[in-house]
Short mmCIF file of C-alpha atoms in Angstrom, two decimals:
data_model
loop_
_atom_site.label_atom_id
_atom_site.label_comp_id
_atom_site.label_asym_id
_atom_site.label_seq_id
_atom_site.Cartn_x
_atom_site.Cartn_y
_atom_site.Cartn_z
CA MET P 21 0.00 0.00 0.00
CA PHE P 22 1.09 3.55 -0.67
CA PRO P 23 0.50 6.47 1.71
CA HIS P 24 -2.63 8.58 1.19
CA GLN P 25 -4.17 6.08 -1.24
CA HIS P 26 -7.96 5.67 -1.28
CA ILE P 27 -8.36 1.93 -0.97
CA SER P 28 -11.57 -0.04 -0.77
CA LEU P 29 -10.94 -2.93 1.56
CA PRO P 30 -13.08 -6.03 1.13
CA SER P 31 -15.95 -6.08 3.59
CA GLU P 32 -15.12 -9.71 4.37
CA LEU P 33 -11.94 -8.52 6.08
CA PHE P 34 -13.99 -6.98 8.88
CA THR P 35 -16.02 -10.13 9.57
CA CYS P 36 -13.21 -12.67 9.41
CA LYS P 37 -13.61 -15.21 12.22
CA THR P 38 -10.04 -16.56 12.09
CA LEU P 39 -8.12 -13.25 12.01
CA ILE P 40 -5.84 -12.85 15.05
CA GLN P 41 -3.59 -9.93 14.07
CA LEU P 42 -4.36 -7.01 11.75
CA SER P 43 -2.11 -4.10 10.74
CA LEU P 44 -3.20 -1.22 8.53
CA VAL P 45 -0.07 0.90 8.72
CA SER P 46 0.23 2.83 5.46
CA GLU P 47 -1.55 6.04 6.47
CA LEU P 48 -4.58 4.51 4.85
CA VAL P 49 -7.43 6.70 3.63
CA CYS P 50 -10.22 4.18 3.93
CA ASP P 51 -13.40 4.73 1.94
CA THR P 52 -14.88 1.36 2.82
CA LEU P 53 -18.27 1.73 4.53
CA LEU P 54 -18.37 -0.66 7.45
CA SER P 55 -21.94 -1.86 7.52
CA SER P 56 -20.95 -4.88 9.59
CA VAL P 57 -17.88 -5.39 11.79
CA TRP P 58 -17.20 -8.47 13.91
CA LEU P 59 -13.73 -9.88 14.50
CA PRO P 60 -14.28 -12.47 17.24
CA ASN P 61 -10.68 -13.72 17.49
CA LEU P 62 -8.67 -10.56 16.78
CA LYS P 63 -6.13 -9.95 19.57
CA ASP P 64 -3.72 -7.41 18.05
CA LEU P 65 -4.82 -4.39 15.99
CA HIS P 66 -2.48 -1.72 14.60
CA VAL P 67 -4.20 1.05 12.63
CA SER P 68 -2.71 4.14 11.00
CA LEU P 69 -5.24 6.36 9.24
CA ASP P 70 -5.34 9.71 7.49
CA TYR P 71 -8.58 11.67 7.98
CA PRO P 72 -10.58 8.83 9.58
CA GLY P 73 -14.36 8.93 9.48
CA ASN P 74 -16.83 7.96 12.17
CA ASP P 75 -17.81 4.92 10.16
CA ILE P 76 -14.55 3.24 11.09
CA THR P 77 -13.71 4.95 14.41
CA GLN P 78 -17.04 4.16 16.05
CA LYS P 79 -17.38 0.56 14.87
CA LEU P 80 -14.02 -1.11 14.40
CA PHE P 81 -12.44 -0.77 17.84
CA SER P 82 -15.47 -2.01 19.76
CA SER P 83 -16.20 -5.02 17.59
CA CYS P 84 -13.28 -7.16 18.72
CA PRO P 85 -14.34 -8.94 21.94
CA VAL P 86 -10.94 -10.56 22.69
CA LEU P 87 -8.73 -7.66 21.55
CA GLU P 88 -5.73 -7.27 23.88
CA ASN P 89 -3.42 -4.80 22.12
CA LEU P 90 -4.59 -1.72 20.20
CA TYR P 91 -2.46 0.96 18.54
CA ILE P 92 -4.22 3.88 16.82
CA SER P 93 -2.37 6.51 14.81
CA ALA P 94 -4.41 9.17 13.03
CA ASN P 95 -4.16 12.54 11.36
CA MET P 96 -7.18 14.38 12.73
CA GLU P 97 -7.37 17.24 10.24
CA SER P 98 -11.06 17.03 9.37
CA GLU P 99 -14.10 19.29 9.46
CA GLU P 100 -16.12 16.39 10.86
CA ASP P 101 -16.20 15.75 14.61
CA ILE P 102 -14.66 12.32 15.08
CA VAL P 103 -15.47 9.90 17.91
CA PHE P 104 -13.14 7.01 18.71
CA ASN P 105 -15.19 4.38 20.51
CA VAL P 106 -12.96 1.84 22.27
CA CYS P 107 -15.07 -0.46 24.41
CA SER P 108 -13.26 -3.73 24.89
CA PRO P 109 -13.59 -6.17 27.80
CA ALA P 110 -10.21 -7.86 27.12
CA LEU P 111 -8.03 -4.88 26.14
CA LYS P 112 -4.73 -4.74 28.08
CA ARG P 113 -2.64 -2.21 26.15
CA LEU P 114 -3.89 0.91 24.33
CA GLN P 115 -1.85 3.55 22.52
CA PHE P 116 -3.06 6.69 20.77
CA ASN P 117 -0.87 8.76 18.46
CA LEU P 118 -3.00 11.65 17.22
CA ALA P 119 -1.78 14.61 15.19
CA ALA P 120 -3.46 17.70 13.80
CA PHE P 121 -2.34 20.37 11.37
CA PHE P 122 -4.49 23.49 11.46
CA GLU P 123 -4.44 25.26 8.12
CA ASN P 124 -7.89 26.74 7.66
CA GLY P 125 -8.79 27.78 11.16
CA LEU P 126 -10.07 24.32 12.07
CA VAL P 127 -10.93 23.85 15.72
CA LEU P 128 -10.99 20.22 16.81
CA THR P 129 -12.67 20.45 20.21
CA GLY P 130 -15.49 18.23 18.93
CA ASN P 131 -13.24 15.20 18.58
CA LYS P 132 -13.81 12.69 21.35
CA ILE P 133 -12.06 9.58 22.65
CA VAL P 134 -14.33 7.17 24.52
CA VAL P 135 -12.63 4.27 26.30
CA ASN P 136 -14.23 1.59 28.45
CA ALA P 137 -11.67 -1.09 29.25
CA PRO P 138 -11.93 -2.78 32.66
CA VAL P 139 -8.73 -4.86 32.34
CA LEU P 140 -6.57 -2.22 30.63
CA GLU P 141 -3.07 -2.18 32.15
CA VAL P 142 -1.09 0.19 29.90
CA LEU P 143 -2.30 3.48 28.41
CA ILE P 144 -0.14 5.68 26.16
CA VAL P 145 -1.57 8.95 24.87
CA ASP P 146 0.42 11.07 22.42
CA ASP P 147 -1.96 13.78 21.21
CA ASP P 148 -0.56 17.09 20.00
CA TYR P 149 -3.79 19.10 20.26
CA LEU P 150 -5.72 17.38 23.10
CA ALA P 151 -9.03 15.82 22.17
CA CYS P 152 -11.86 15.34 24.65
CA TYR P 153 -11.25 12.10 26.58
CA SER P 154 -13.94 10.08 28.32
CA LEU P 155 -12.11 7.26 30.09
CA LYS P 156 -14.36 4.89 31.99
CA ASN P 157 -13.85 1.80 34.10
CA LEU P 158 -10.03 1.76 33.98
CA SER P 159 -9.89 -0.03 37.31
CA SER P 160 -6.91 -2.25 36.37
CA LEU P 161 -4.64 0.50 35.05
CA VAL P 162 -0.99 -0.01 36.00
CA SER P 163 0.94 2.41 33.79
CA ALA P 164 0.02 5.60 31.92
CA TYR P 165 2.15 7.86 29.72
CA ILE P 166 0.41 11.14 28.86
CA ASP P 167 1.81 13.56 26.28
CA VAL P 168 -1.02 15.86 25.24
CA GLY P 169 -0.29 19.05 23.40
CA ASP P 170 -0.27 22.68 24.31
CA ARG P 171 0.32 23.74 20.69
CA PHE P 172 -3.18 25.10 20.20
CA ILE P 173 -4.06 26.53 23.60
CA GLU P 174 -4.45 30.01 22.14
CA THR P 175 -6.50 28.70 19.19
CA ILE P 176 -8.82 26.39 21.09
CA GLY P 177 -8.97 28.40 24.30
CA MET P 178 -7.57 27.97 27.79
CA LYS P 179 -10.86 26.95 29.40
CA GLU P 180 -11.50 24.22 26.84
CA HIS P 181 -7.96 22.88 27.22
CA ALA P 182 -8.20 23.02 31.01
CA ASN P 183 -11.50 21.15 31.11
CA GLN P 184 -10.18 18.49 28.75
CA ILE P 185 -6.95 17.84 30.66
CA PHE P 186 -9.01 17.54 33.85
CA MET P 187 -11.30 14.94 32.23
CA LEU P 188 -8.29 12.98 31.02
CA LEU P 189 -6.61 12.92 34.43
CA GLU P 190 -9.88 12.07 36.15
CA GLY P 191 -10.14 8.95 34.01
CA ILE P 192 -6.77 7.50 35.08
CA THR P 193 -6.92 7.93 38.86
CA ASN P 194 -6.35 4.21 39.50
CA VAL P 195 -2.92 4.26 37.84
CA LYS P 196 0.20 3.07 39.72
CA PHE P 197 2.96 4.39 37.43
CA LEU P 198 2.35 7.76 35.77
CA THR P 199 4.45 9.84 33.38
CA LEU P 200 3.34 13.35 32.45
CA GLN P 201 5.38 14.65 29.55
CA THR P 202 6.45 18.22 28.83
CA ALA P 203 3.41 19.23 26.79
CA THR P 204 1.04 17.78 29.40
CA MET P 205 2.61 19.83 32.19
CA ALA P 206 2.33 22.91 29.98
CA VAL P 207 -1.40 22.26 29.67
CA ILE P 208 -1.78 21.63 33.41
CA LYS P 209 -0.56 25.16 34.03
CA VAL P 210 -3.89 26.49 32.67
CA LEU P 211 -5.95 24.25 34.95
CA ASP P 212 -7.06 27.33 36.89
CA PHE P 213 -9.32 28.11 33.94
CA ALA P 214 -11.23 24.81 34.29
CA ASP P 215 -14.75 24.63 35.67
CA ASP P 216 -13.31 22.35 38.38
CA ASN P 217 -9.65 23.23 38.88
CA LYS P 218 -8.77 20.76 41.63
CA LEU P 219 -6.54 17.93 40.52
CA PRO P 220 -8.06 14.48 41.14
CA LEU P 221 -6.73 12.07 43.75
CA PHE P 222 -4.45 9.19 42.73
CA PRO P 223 -4.73 6.78 45.68
CA ASN P 224 -2.78 3.94 44.02
CA LEU P 225 0.03 6.00 42.51
CA ILE P 226 3.48 4.83 43.62
CA HIS P 227 5.73 6.19 40.84
CA LEU P 228 5.38 9.65 39.26
CA LYS P 229 7.61 11.13 36.55
CA LEU P 230 7.16 14.75 35.50
CA PHE P 231 8.79 16.61 32.62
CA VAL P 232 8.36 20.34 33.15
CA PRO P 233 9.20 22.73 30.30
CA ASN P 234 11.23 25.79 31.04
CA GLY P 235 8.82 28.67 30.67
CA TYR P 236 6.21 27.02 32.88
CA SER P 237 6.21 26.65 36.61
CA TRP P 238 6.08 23.77 39.08
CA ARG P 239 3.19 25.45 40.86
CA ARG P 240 0.94 22.39 40.48
CA LEU P 241 3.51 20.00 41.95
CA PRO P 242 2.21 20.40 45.54
CA ASP P 243 -1.30 19.50 44.34
CA LEU P 244 0.02 16.35 42.68
CA LEU P 245 1.86 15.37 45.87
CA VAL P 246 -1.18 15.94 48.06
CA GLY P 247 -3.25 13.81 45.69
CA ALA P 248 -0.83 10.86 45.79
CA PRO P 249 -0.66 9.68 49.43
CA ASN P 250 1.14 6.42 48.56
CA LEU P 251 3.79 7.88 46.24
CA ALA P 252 7.14 6.12 46.76
CA THR P 253 9.22 7.41 43.84
CA LEU P 254 9.21 10.88 42.29
CA VAL P 255 11.21 11.87 39.20
CA LEU P 256 11.43 15.54 38.22
CA SER P 257 12.98 16.49 34.90
CA LYS P 258 13.44 20.14 34.03
CA ASN P 259 13.84 21.25 30.41
CA HIS P 260 15.99 24.32 30.04
CA ALA P 261 15.28 27.19 27.70
CA SER P 262 16.53 27.35 24.15
CA GLU P 263 18.20 30.48 22.81
CA GLU P 264 14.98 31.33 20.96
CA GLU P 265 12.93 31.11 24.17
CA GLU P 266 15.38 33.34 26.00
CA GLU P 267 15.30 35.90 23.19
CA ASP P 268 11.49 35.86 23.17
CA ASP P 269 11.31 36.28 26.96
CA LEU P 270 9.46 32.97 27.31
CA VAL P 271 11.38 31.95 30.41
CA HIS P 272 9.34 32.36 33.58
CA GLU P 273 10.07 31.75 37.21
CA PHE P 274 10.46 28.23 38.53
CA CYS P 275 7.70 29.15 40.96
CA TRP P 276 7.90 26.38 43.58
CA VAL P 277 5.52 27.21 46.42
CA GLU P 278 5.54 25.07 49.55
CA PRO P 279 2.20 23.44 50.41
CA GLN P 280 0.56 24.65 53.60
CA ARG P 281 0.56 21.12 54.98
CA THR P 282 3.16 18.45 54.39
CA PRO P 283 1.75 15.90 51.92
CA THR P 284 1.12 12.46 53.39
CA CYS P 285 3.49 10.79 50.95
CA LEU P 286 6.44 12.79 52.31
CA LEU P 287 5.65 11.75 55.85
CA SER P 288 5.38 8.01 55.32
CA LYS P 289 5.88 6.78 51.73
CA LEU P 290 8.31 8.75 49.53
CA GLU P 291 11.63 6.89 49.51
CA GLU P 292 13.31 8.03 46.29
CA LEU P 293 13.58 11.45 44.65
CA GLU P 294 15.33 11.84 41.31
CA VAL P 295 15.93 15.26 39.74
CA ILE P 296 17.19 15.66 36.17
CA LEU P 297 18.83 18.69 34.54
CA PHE P 298 18.77 20.78 37.69
CA GLN P 299 21.59 23.33 37.70
CA GLY P 300 21.57 24.67 41.24
CA ASP P 301 19.32 27.69 40.70
CA ASP P 302 17.85 29.26 43.82
CA ASP P 303 14.34 27.90 43.21
CA GLU P 304 15.71 24.43 42.50
CA LEU P 305 17.61 24.50 45.77
CA LYS P 306 14.48 25.69 47.55
CA LEU P 307 12.58 22.68 46.23
CA LEU P 308 15.33 20.21 47.19
CA LYS P 309 15.59 21.75 50.64
CA TYR P 310 11.87 21.23 51.17
CA PHE P 311 12.00 17.56 50.20
CA LEU P 312 15.03 16.84 52.37
CA GLU P 313 13.58 18.63 55.39
CA ASN P 314 10.13 17.02 55.08
CA GLY P 315 10.80 13.59 53.57
CA LYS P 316 10.78 11.55 56.75
CA VAL P 317 11.36 8.18 55.04
CA LEU P 318 13.42 9.41 52.09
CA LYS P 319 16.21 6.95 51.35
CA GLU P 320 17.87 8.48 48.30
CA LEU P 321 18.13 11.76 46.43
CA LEU P 322 19.61 11.32 42.95
CA ILE P 323 20.75 14.48 41.17
CA TYR P 324 21.53 14.34 37.45
CA SER P 325 22.89 17.45 35.77
CA CYS P 326 24.74 18.36 32.61
CA HIS P 327 26.51 21.29 30.97
CA LEU P 328 27.97 22.47 34.27
CA THR P 329 31.58 23.25 34.99
CA PHE P 330 33.36 21.34 37.74
CA GLU P 331 33.10 24.38 40.01
CA GLU P 332 29.37 24.78 39.34
CA LYS P 333 28.77 21.10 40.07
CA TRP P 334 30.68 21.24 43.31
CA ASN P 335 28.92 24.42 44.49
CA PHE P 336 25.55 22.86 43.70
CA PHE P 337 26.33 19.62 45.51
CA GLU P 338 27.88 21.38 48.49
CA LYS P 339 24.76 23.51 49.02
CA VAL P 340 22.51 20.45 48.92
CA LEU P 341 24.69 18.62 51.45
CA GLN P 342 24.20 21.47 53.92
CA PHE P 343 20.43 21.04 54.06
CA ARG P 344 18.95 19.36 57.12
CA ARG P 345 17.53 15.89 56.45
CA ALA P 346 14.40 14.59 58.14
CA SER P 347 15.49 11.06 57.27
CA LYS P 348 18.73 9.93 58.89
CA THR P 349 19.16 7.21 56.25
CA CYS P 350 18.85 9.50 53.22
CA ARG P 351 21.77 9.24 50.78
CA ILE P 352 22.52 12.00 48.26
CA THR P 353 24.12 11.04 44.95
CA TYR P 354 25.25 13.50 42.29
CA THR P 355 26.16 12.46 38.74
CA ASP P 356 26.30 13.75 35.18
CA LYS P 357 23.43 13.05 32.82
CA ASN P 358 24.62 11.83 29.43
#
């Protein structure tokens, strides 16, 4: 198959009773009308579509009763509001890779992702414009990787983006291992504009990894900590500004504000803190000081940095070593990040 080809697939393909694995990976533009879809033995489905229509997105993914692994890649540039309906009782791994290219003032807030998957264990969302997510019954979720875009905040509107990131987070509250990528954290910064701007609780979360872009603050970090009482490992990665960002005055304050009350996880659960690309700035030191002074069961602080001179590294490490530690067993390790 060649990319962007209009191909009429045989209708029999979508009612095959013996099919176990199906891959449509050529950026297919499918003009086949799916009047009937039933794939009773399909376990692995990999679909890559350009400009998908509701005929396929609402029928295909919920007509595979034993489907365990689903990968969906789609270019969402369409004037039609698209609904992905993924209701699967056996689905264990789900990955979305959604892209949009606005050329004619298109606003894609009508696109919706509906997922009902009671045994889903792994969820990966890579969505550069942030559709509307309705995630239901994800009671078995173990790991989630969320990279949803802030590219079109100004186009779509801050309130719409804020409401949609809240709905997405609210649907994954049972997760144990959570990664929020750079773009996601950039969207979370506008959560104040949401109708309900309180972050949901994550009672099962034990491992949290955050990538925070330079130009946005860590102001929501205390809320995440308060909402994760069983958090044992926290990884904080800071992205530093490019020359273009510095020239455009896009660099804002680090903006770490101590919570009024010490989060439960710091008092009894948090054992490992890893910080990446910290350079010893005052606000970074303020954050590290807070964790060391309040992490009563903290066992290890790992500091990874790069692009620092030997003197800068030593000054950074020396300042951290001077902070009081609430945990007598806490070890501090400093190393270069390759």
